[in-house]
mmCIF file of N, CA and C and ligand atoms in Angstrom:
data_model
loop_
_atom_site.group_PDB
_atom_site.id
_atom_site.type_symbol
_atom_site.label_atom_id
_atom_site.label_comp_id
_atom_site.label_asym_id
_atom_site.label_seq_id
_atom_site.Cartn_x
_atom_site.Cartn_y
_atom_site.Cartn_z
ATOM 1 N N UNK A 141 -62.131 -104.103 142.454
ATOM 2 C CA UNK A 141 -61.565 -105.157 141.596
ATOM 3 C C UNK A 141 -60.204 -104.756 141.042
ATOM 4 N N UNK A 142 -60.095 -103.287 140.865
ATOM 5 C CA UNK A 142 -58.988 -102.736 140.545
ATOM 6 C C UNK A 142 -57.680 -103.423 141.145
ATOM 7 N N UNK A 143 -57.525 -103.595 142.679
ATOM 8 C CA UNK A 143 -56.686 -104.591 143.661
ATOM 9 C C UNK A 143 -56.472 -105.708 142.919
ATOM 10 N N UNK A 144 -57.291 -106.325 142.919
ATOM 11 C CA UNK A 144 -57.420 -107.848 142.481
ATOM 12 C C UNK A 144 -56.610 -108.138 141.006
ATOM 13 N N UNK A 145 -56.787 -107.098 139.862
ATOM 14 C CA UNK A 145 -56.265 -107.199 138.987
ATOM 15 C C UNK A 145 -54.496 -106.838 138.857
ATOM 16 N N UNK A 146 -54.521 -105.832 139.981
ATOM 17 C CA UNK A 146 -52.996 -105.708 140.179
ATOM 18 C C UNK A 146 -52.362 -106.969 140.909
ATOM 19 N N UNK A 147 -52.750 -107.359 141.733
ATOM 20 C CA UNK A 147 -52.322 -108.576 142.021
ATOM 21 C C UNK A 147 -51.644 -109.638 140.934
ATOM 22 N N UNK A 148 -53.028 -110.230 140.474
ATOM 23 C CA UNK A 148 -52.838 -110.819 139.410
ATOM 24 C C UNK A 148 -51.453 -110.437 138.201
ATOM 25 N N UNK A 149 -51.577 -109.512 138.232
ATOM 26 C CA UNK A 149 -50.400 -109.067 137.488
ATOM 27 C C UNK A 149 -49.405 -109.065 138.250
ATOM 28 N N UNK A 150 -49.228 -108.662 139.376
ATOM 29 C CA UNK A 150 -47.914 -108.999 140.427
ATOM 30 C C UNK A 150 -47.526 -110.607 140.268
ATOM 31 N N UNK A 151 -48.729 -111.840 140.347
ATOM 32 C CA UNK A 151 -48.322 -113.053 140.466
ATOM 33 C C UNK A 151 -48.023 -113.253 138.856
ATOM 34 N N UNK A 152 -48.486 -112.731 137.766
ATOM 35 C CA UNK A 152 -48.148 -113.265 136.474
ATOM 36 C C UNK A 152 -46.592 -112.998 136.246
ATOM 37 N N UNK A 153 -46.487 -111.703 136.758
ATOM 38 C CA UNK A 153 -45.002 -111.160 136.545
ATOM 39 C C UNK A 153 -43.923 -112.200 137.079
ATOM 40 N N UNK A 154 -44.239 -112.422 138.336
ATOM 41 C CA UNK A 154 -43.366 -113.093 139.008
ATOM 42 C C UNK A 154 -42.821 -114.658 138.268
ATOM 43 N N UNK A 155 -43.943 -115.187 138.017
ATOM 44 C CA UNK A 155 -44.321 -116.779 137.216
ATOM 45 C C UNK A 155 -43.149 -116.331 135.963
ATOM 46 N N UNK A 156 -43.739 -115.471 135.232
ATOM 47 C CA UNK A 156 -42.376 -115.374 133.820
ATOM 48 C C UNK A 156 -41.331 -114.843 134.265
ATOM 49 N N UNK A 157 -41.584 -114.290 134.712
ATOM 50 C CA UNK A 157 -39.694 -114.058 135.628
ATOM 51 C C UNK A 157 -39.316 -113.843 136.585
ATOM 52 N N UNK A 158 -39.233 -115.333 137.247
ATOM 53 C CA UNK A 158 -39.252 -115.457 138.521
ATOM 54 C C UNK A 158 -37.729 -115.126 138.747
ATOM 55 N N UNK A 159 -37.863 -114.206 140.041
ATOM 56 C CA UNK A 159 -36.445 -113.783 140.628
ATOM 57 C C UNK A 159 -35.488 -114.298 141.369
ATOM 58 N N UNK A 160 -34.142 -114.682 141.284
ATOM 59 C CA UNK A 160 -33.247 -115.733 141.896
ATOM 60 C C UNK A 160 -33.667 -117.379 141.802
ATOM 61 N N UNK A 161 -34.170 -117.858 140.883
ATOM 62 C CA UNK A 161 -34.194 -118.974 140.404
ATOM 63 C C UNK A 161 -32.856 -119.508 139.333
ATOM 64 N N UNK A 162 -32.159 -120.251 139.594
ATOM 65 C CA UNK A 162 -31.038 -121.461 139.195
ATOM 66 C C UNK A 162 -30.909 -122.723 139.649
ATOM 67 N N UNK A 163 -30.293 -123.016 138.915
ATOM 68 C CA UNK A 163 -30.325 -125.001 139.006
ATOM 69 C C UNK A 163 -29.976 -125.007 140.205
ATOM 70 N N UNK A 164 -30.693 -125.780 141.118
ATOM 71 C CA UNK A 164 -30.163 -126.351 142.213
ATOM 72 C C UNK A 164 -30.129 -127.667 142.993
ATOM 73 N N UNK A 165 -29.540 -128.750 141.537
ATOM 74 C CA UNK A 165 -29.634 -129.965 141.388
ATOM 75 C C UNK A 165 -28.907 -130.557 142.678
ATOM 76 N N UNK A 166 -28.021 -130.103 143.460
ATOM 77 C CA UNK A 166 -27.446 -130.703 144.807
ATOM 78 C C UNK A 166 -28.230 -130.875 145.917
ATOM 79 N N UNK A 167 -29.588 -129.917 145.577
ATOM 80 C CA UNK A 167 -30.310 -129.876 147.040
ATOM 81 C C UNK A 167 -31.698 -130.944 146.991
ATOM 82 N N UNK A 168 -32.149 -131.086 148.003
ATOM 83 C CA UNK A 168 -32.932 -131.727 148.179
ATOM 84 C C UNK A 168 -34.503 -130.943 147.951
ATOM 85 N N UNK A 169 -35.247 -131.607 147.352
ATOM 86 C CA UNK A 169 -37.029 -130.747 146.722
ATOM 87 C C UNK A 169 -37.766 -131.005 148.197
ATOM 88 N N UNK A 170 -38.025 -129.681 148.602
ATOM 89 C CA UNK A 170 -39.704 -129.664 149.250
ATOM 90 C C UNK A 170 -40.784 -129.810 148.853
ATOM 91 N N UNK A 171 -41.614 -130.697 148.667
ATOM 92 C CA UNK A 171 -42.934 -131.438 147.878
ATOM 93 C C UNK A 171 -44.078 -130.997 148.506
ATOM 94 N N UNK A 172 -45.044 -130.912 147.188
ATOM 95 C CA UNK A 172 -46.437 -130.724 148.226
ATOM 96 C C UNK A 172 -46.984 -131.517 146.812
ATOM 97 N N UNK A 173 -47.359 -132.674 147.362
ATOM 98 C CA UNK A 173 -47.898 -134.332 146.725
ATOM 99 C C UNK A 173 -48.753 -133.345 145.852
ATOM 100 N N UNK A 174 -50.199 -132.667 147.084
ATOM 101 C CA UNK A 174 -51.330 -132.618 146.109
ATOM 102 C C UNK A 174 -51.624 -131.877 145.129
ATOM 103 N N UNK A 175 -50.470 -131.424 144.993
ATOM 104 C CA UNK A 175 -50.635 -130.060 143.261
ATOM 105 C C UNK A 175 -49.199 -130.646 142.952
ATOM 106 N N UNK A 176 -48.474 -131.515 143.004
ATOM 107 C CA UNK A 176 -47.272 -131.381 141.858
ATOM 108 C C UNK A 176 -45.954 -130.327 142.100
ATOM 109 N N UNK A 177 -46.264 -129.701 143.289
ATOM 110 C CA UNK A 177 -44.868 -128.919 143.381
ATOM 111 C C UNK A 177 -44.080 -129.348 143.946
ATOM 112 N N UNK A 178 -42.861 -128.863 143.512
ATOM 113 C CA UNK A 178 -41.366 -128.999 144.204
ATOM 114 C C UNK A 178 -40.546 -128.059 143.882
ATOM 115 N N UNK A 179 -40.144 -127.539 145.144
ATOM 116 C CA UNK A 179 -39.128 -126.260 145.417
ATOM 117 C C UNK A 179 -37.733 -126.488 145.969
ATOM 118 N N UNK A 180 -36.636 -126.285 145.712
ATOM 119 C CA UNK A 180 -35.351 -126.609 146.376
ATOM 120 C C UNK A 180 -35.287 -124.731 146.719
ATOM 121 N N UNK A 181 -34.611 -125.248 148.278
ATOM 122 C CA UNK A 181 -34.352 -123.481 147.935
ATOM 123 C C UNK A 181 -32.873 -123.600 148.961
ATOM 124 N N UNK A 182 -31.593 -122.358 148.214
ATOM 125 C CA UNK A 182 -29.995 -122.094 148.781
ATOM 126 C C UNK A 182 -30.368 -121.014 149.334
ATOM 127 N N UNK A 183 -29.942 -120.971 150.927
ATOM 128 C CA UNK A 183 -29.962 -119.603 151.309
ATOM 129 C C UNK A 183 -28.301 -119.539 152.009
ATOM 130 N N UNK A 184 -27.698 -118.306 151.606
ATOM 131 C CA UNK A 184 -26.020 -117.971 151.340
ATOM 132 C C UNK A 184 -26.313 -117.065 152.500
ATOM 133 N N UNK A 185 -25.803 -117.309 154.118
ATOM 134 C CA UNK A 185 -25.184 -116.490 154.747
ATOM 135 C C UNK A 185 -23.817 -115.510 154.672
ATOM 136 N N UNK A 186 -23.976 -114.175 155.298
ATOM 137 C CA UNK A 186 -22.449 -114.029 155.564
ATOM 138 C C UNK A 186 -22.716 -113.007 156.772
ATOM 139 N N UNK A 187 -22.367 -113.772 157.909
ATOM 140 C CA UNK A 187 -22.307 -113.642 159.666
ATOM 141 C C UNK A 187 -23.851 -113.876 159.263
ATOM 142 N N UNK A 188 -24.425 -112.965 160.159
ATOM 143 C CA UNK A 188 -25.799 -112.990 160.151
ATOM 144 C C UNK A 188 -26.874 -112.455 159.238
ATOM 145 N N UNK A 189 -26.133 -112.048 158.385
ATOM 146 C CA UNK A 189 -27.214 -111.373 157.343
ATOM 147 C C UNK A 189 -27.225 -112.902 156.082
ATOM 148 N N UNK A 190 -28.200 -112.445 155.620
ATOM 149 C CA UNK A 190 -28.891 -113.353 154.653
ATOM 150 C C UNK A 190 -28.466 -112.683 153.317
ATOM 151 N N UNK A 191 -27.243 -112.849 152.867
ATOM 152 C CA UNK A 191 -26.196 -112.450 151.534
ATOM 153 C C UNK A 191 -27.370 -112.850 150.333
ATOM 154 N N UNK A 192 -27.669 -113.938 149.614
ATOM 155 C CA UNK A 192 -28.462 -114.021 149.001
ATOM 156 C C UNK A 192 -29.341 -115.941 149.379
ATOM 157 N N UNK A 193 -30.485 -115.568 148.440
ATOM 158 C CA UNK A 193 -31.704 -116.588 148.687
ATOM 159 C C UNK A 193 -31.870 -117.246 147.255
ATOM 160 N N UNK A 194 -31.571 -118.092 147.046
ATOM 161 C CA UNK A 194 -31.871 -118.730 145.329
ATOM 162 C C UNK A 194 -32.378 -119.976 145.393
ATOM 163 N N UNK A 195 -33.811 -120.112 144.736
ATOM 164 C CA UNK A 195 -35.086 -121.127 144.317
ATOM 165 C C UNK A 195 -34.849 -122.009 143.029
ATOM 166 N N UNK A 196 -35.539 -123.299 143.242
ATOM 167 C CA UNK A 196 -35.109 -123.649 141.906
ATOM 168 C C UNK A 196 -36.689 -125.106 142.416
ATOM 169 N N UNK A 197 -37.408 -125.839 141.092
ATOM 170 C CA UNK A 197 -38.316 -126.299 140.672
ATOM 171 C C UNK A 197 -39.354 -125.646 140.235
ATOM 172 N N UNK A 198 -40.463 -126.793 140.343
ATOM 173 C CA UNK A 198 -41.364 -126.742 138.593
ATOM 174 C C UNK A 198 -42.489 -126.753 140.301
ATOM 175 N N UNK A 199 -43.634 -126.053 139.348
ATOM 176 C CA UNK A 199 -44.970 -126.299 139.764
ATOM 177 C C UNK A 199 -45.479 -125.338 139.216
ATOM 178 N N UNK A 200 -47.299 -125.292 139.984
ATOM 179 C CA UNK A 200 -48.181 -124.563 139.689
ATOM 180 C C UNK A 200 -47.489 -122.642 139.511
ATOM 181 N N UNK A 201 -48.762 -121.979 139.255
ATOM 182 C CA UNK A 201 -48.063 -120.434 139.416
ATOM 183 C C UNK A 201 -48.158 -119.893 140.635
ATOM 184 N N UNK A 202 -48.959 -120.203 142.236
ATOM 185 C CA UNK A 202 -48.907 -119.651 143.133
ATOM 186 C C UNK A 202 -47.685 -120.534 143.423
ATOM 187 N N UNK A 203 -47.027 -121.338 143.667
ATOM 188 C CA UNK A 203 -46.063 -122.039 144.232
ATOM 189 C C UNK A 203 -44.357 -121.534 143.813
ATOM 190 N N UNK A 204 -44.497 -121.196 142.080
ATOM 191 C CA UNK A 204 -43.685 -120.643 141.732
ATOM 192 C C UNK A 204 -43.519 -119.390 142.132
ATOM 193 N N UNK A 205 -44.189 -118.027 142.064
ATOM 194 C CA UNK A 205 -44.236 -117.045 142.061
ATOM 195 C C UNK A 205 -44.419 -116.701 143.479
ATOM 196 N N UNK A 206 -44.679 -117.720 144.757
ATOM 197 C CA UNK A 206 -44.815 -117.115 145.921
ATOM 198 C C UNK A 206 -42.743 -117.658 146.837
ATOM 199 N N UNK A 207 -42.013 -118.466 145.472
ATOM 200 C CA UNK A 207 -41.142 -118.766 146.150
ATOM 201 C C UNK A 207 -39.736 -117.518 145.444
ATOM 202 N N UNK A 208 -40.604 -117.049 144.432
ATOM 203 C CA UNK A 208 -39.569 -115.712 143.463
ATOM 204 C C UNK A 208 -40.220 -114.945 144.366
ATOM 205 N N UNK A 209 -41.247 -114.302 144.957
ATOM 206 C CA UNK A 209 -41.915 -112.969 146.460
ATOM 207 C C UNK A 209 -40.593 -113.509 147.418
ATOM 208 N N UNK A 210 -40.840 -114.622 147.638
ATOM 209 C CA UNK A 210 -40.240 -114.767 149.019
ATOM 210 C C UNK A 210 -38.662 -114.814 148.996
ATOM 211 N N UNK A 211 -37.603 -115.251 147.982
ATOM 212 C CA UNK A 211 -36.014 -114.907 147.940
ATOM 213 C C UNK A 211 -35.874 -113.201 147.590
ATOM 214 N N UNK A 212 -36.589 -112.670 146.809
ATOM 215 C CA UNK A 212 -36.817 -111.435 146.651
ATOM 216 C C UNK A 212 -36.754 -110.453 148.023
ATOM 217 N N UNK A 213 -38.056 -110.705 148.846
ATOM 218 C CA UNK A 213 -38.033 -110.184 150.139
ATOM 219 C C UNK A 213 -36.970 -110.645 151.279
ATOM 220 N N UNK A 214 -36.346 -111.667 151.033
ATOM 221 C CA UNK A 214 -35.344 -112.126 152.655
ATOM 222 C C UNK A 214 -33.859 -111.647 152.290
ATOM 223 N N UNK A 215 -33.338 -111.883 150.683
ATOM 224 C CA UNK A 215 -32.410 -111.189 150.650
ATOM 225 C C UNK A 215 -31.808 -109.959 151.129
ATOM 226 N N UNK A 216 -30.728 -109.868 151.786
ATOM 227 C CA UNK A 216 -30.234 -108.416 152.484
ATOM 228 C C UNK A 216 -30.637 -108.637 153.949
ATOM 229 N N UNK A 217 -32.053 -109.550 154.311
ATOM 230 C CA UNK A 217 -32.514 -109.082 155.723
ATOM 231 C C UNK A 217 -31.372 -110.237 156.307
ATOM 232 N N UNK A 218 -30.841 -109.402 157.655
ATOM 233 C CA UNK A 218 -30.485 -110.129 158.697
ATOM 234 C C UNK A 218 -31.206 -111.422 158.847
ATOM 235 N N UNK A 219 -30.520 -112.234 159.253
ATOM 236 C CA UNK A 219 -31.622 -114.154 159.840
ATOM 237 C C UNK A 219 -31.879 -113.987 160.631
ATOM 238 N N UNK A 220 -32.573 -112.765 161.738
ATOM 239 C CA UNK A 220 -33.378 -113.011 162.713
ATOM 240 C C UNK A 220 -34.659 -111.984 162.233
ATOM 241 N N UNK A 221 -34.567 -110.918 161.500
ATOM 242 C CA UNK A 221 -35.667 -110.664 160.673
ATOM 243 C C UNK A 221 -36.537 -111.148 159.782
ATOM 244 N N UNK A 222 -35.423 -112.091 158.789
ATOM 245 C CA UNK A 222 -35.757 -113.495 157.691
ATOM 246 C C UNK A 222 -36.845 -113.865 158.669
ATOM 247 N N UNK A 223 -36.148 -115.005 159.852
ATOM 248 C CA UNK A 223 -37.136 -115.955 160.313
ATOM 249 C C UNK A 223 -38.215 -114.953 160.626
ATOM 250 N N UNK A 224 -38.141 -113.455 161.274
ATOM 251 C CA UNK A 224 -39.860 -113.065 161.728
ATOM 252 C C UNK A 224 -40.427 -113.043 160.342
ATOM 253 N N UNK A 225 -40.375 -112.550 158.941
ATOM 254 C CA UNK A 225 -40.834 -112.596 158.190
ATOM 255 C C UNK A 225 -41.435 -113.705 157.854
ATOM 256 N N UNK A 226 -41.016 -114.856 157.473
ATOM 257 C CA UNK A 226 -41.809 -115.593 157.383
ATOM 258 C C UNK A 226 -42.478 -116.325 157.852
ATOM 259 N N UNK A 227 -42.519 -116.297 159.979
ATOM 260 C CA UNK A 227 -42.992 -116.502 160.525
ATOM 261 C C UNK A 227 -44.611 -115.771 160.307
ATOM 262 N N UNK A 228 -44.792 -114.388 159.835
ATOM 263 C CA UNK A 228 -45.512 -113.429 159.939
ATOM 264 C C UNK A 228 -46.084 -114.286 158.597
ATOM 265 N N UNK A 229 -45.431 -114.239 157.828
ATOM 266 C CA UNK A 229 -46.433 -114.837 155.961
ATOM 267 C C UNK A 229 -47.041 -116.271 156.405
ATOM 268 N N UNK A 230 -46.485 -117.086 157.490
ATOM 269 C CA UNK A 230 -47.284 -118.594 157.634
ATOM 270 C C UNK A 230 -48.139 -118.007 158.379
ATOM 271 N N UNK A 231 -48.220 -117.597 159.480
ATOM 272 C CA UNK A 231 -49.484 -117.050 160.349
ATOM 273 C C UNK A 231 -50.180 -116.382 159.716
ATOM 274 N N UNK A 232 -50.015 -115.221 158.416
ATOM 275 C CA UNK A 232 -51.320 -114.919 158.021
ATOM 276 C C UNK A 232 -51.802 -115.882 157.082
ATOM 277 N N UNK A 233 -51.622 -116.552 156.365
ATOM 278 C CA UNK A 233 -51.988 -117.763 155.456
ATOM 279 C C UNK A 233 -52.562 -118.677 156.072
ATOM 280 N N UNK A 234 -52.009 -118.609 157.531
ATOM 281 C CA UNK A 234 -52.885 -120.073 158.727
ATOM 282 C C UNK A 234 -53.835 -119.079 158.845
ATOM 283 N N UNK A 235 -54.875 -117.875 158.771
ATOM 284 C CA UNK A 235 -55.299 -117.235 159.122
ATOM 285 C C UNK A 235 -55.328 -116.899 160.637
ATOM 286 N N UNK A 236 -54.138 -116.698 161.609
ATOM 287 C CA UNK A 236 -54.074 -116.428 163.073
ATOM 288 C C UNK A 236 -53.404 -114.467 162.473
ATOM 289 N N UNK A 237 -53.088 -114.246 162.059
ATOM 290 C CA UNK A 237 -52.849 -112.964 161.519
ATOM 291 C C UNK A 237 -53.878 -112.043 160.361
ATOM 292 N N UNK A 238 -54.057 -110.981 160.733
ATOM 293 C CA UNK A 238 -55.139 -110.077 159.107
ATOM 294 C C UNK A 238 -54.111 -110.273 158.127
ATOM 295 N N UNK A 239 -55.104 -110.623 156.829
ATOM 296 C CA UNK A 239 -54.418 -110.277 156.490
ATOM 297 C C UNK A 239 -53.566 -108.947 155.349
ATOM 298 N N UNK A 240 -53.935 -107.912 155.583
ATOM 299 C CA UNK A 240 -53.360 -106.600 155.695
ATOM 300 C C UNK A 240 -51.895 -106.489 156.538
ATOM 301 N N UNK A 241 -51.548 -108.006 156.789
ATOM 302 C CA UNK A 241 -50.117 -107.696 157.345
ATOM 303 C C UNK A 241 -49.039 -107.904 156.174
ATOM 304 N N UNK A 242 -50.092 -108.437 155.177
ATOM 305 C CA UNK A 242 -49.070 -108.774 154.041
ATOM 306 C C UNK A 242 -48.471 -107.401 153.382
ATOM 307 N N UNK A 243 -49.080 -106.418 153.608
ATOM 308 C CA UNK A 243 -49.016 -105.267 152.779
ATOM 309 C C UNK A 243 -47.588 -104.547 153.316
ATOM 310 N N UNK A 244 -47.144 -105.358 154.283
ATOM 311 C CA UNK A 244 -45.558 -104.586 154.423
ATOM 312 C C UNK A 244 -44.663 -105.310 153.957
ATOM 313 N N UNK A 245 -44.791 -106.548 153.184
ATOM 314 C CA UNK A 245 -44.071 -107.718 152.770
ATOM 315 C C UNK A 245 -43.853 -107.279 151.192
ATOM 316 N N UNK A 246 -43.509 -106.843 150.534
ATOM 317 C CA UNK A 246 -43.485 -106.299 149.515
ATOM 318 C C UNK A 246 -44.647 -106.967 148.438
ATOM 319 N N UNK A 247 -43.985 -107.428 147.020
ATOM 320 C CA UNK A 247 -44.567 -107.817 146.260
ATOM 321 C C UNK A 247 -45.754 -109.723 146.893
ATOM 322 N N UNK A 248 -45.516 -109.756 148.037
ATOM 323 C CA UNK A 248 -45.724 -110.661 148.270
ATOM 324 C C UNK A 248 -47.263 -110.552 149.143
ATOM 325 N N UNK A 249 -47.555 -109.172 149.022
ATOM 326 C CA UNK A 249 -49.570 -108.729 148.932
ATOM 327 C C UNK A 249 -49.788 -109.416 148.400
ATOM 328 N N UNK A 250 -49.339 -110.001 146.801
ATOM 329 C CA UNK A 250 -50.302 -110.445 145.871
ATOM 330 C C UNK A 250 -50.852 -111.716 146.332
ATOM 331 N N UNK A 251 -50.070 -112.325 147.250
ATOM 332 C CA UNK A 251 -50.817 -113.588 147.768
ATOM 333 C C UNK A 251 -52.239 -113.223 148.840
ATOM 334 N N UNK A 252 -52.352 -112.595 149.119
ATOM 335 C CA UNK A 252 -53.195 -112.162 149.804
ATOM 336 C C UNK A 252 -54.601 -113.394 149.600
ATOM 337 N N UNK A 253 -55.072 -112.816 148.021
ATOM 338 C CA UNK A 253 -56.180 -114.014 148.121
ATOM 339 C C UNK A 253 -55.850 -115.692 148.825
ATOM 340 N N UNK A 254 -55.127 -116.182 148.513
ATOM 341 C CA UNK A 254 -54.927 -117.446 149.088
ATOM 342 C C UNK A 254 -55.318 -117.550 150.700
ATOM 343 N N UNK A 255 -55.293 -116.764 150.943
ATOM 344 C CA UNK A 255 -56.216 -116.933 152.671
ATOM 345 C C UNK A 255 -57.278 -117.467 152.095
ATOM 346 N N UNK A 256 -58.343 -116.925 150.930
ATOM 347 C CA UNK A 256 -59.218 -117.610 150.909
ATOM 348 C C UNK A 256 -59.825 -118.665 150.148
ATOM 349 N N UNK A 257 -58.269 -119.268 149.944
ATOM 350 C CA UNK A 257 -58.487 -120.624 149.159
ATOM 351 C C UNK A 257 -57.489 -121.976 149.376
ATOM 352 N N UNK A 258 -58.355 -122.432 150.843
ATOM 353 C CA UNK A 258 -57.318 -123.896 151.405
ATOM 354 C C UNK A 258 -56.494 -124.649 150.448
ATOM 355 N N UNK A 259 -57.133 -124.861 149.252
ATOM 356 C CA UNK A 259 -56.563 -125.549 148.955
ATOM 357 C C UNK A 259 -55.254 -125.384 148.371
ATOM 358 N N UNK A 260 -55.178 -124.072 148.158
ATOM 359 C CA UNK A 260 -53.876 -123.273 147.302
ATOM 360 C C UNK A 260 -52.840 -122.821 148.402
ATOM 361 N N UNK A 261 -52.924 -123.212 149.992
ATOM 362 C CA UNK A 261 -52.663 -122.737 151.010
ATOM 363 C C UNK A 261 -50.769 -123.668 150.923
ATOM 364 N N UNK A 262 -50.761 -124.842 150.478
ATOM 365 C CA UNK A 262 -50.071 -125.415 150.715
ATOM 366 C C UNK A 262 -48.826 -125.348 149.537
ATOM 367 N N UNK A 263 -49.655 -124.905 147.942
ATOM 368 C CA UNK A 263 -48.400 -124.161 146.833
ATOM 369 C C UNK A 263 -47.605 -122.980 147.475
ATOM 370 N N UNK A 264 -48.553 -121.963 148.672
ATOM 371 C CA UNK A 264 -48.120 -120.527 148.528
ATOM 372 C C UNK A 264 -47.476 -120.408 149.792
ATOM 373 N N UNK A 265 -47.357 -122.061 150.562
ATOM 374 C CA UNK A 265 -46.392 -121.833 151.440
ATOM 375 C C UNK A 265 -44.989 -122.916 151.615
ATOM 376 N N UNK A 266 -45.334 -123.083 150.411
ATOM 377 C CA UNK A 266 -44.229 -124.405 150.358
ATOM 378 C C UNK A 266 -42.571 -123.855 150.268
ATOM 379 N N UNK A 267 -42.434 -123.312 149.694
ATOM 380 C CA UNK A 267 -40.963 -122.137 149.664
ATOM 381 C C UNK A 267 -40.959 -121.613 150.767
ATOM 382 N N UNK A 268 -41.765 -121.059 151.639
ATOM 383 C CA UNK A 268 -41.594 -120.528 153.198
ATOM 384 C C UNK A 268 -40.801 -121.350 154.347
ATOM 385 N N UNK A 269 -41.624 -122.984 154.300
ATOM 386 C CA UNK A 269 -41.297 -123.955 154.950
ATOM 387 C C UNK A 269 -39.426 -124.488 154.500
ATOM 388 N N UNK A 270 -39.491 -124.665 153.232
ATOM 389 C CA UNK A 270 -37.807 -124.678 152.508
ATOM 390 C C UNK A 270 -37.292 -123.647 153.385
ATOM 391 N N UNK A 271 -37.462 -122.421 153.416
ATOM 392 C CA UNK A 271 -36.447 -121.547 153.970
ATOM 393 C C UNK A 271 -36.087 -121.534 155.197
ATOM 394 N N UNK A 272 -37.695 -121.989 155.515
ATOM 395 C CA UNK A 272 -37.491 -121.870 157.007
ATOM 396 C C UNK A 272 -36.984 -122.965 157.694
ATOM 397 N N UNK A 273 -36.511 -124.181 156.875
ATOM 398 C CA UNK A 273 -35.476 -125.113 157.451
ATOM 399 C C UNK A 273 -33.600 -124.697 156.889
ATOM 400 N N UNK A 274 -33.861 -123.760 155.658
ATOM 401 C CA UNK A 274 -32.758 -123.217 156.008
ATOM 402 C C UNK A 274 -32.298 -122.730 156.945
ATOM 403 N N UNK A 275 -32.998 -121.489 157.418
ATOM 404 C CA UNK A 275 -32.841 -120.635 158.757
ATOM 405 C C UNK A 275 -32.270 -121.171 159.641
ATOM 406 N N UNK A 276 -33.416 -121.935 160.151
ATOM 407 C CA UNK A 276 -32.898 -122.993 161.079
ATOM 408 C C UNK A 276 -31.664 -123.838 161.804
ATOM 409 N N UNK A 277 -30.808 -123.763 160.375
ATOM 410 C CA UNK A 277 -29.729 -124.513 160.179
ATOM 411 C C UNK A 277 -28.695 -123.628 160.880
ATOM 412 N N UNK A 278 -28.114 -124.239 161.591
ATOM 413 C CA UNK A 278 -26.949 -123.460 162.165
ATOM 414 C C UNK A 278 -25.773 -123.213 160.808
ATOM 415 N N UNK A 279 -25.282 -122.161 160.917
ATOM 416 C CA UNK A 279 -24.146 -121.537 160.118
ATOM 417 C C UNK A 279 -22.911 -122.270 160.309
ATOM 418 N N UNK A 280 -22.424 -122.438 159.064
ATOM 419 C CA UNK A 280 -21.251 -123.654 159.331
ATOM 420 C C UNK A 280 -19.860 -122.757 160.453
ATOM 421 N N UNK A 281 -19.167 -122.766 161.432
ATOM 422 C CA UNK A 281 -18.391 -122.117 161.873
ATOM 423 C C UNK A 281 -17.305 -122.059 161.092
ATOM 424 N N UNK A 282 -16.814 -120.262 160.749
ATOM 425 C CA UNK A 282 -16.024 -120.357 159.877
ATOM 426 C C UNK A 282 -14.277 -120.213 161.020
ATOM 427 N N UNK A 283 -13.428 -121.596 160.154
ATOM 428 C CA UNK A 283 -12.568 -121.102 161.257
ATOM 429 C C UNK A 283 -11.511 -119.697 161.080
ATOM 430 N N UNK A 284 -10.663 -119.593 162.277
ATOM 431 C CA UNK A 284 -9.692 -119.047 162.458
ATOM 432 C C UNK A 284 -8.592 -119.680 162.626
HETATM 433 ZN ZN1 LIG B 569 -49.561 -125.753 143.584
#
């Protein structure tokens, strides 16, 4: 139980001070209807590395605190590591991955329980999906 309680304290921490969160009234909210969340999330290239990741809305505490784990962890990584990362956090949450893969993802073990609770499946991946249509996005070409 010892685990379980550190966790918990990993997700409380995160909830009161969630990391790289600012207004980010220009962007558009990723919604998940059935709990009330909404996440906007800026992700700041420079070439291929992922310069910084900054979150911004209101919801529950797995939704909040799994979208302060997740700008926390992608910052610094290159965007072709970014995308495996959170390719790796949706597959273990879809349960197609153990999940003991979380344990190289930093503070973002603490989600761990949510594998075993569907219904919380969709707060603790809603910031993943935001990013991962950042990613996605081709890089504006800077000219010469
Ligand atoms: Zn929620």
């Amino acid at each position: 139980m010892a685990f379980d309680e550190l966790y918990q304290e990993i997700i409380r921490d995160h909830y009161k001070h969630p990391r790289n969160k600012k207004p980010l009234a220009h962007l558009k909210a990723v919604e998940n209807p059935s709990c009330g969340d909404s996440v906007k999330v800026q992700l700041d290239r420079e070439g291929e590395r992922v310069q910084s990741v900054y979150f911004d809305g209101s919801g529950c505490s797995i939704s909040m605190c799994s979208a302060s784990m997740m700008s926390e962890l992608l910052t610094g990584k290159t965007v072709v590591e970014a995308r495996r990362l959170v390719q790796e956090f949706l597959a273990v949450i879809r349960g197609e991955l153990p999940p003991e893969k979380l344990e190289e993802l930093g503070d973002v073990v603490a989600l761990k329980g949510v594998v075993d609770l569907p219904v919380r499946v969709k707060c603790a991946t809603l910031a993943w999906h935001a990013v991962e249509q950042a990613l996605s996005r081709e890089p504006v070409e800077e000219k010469k």
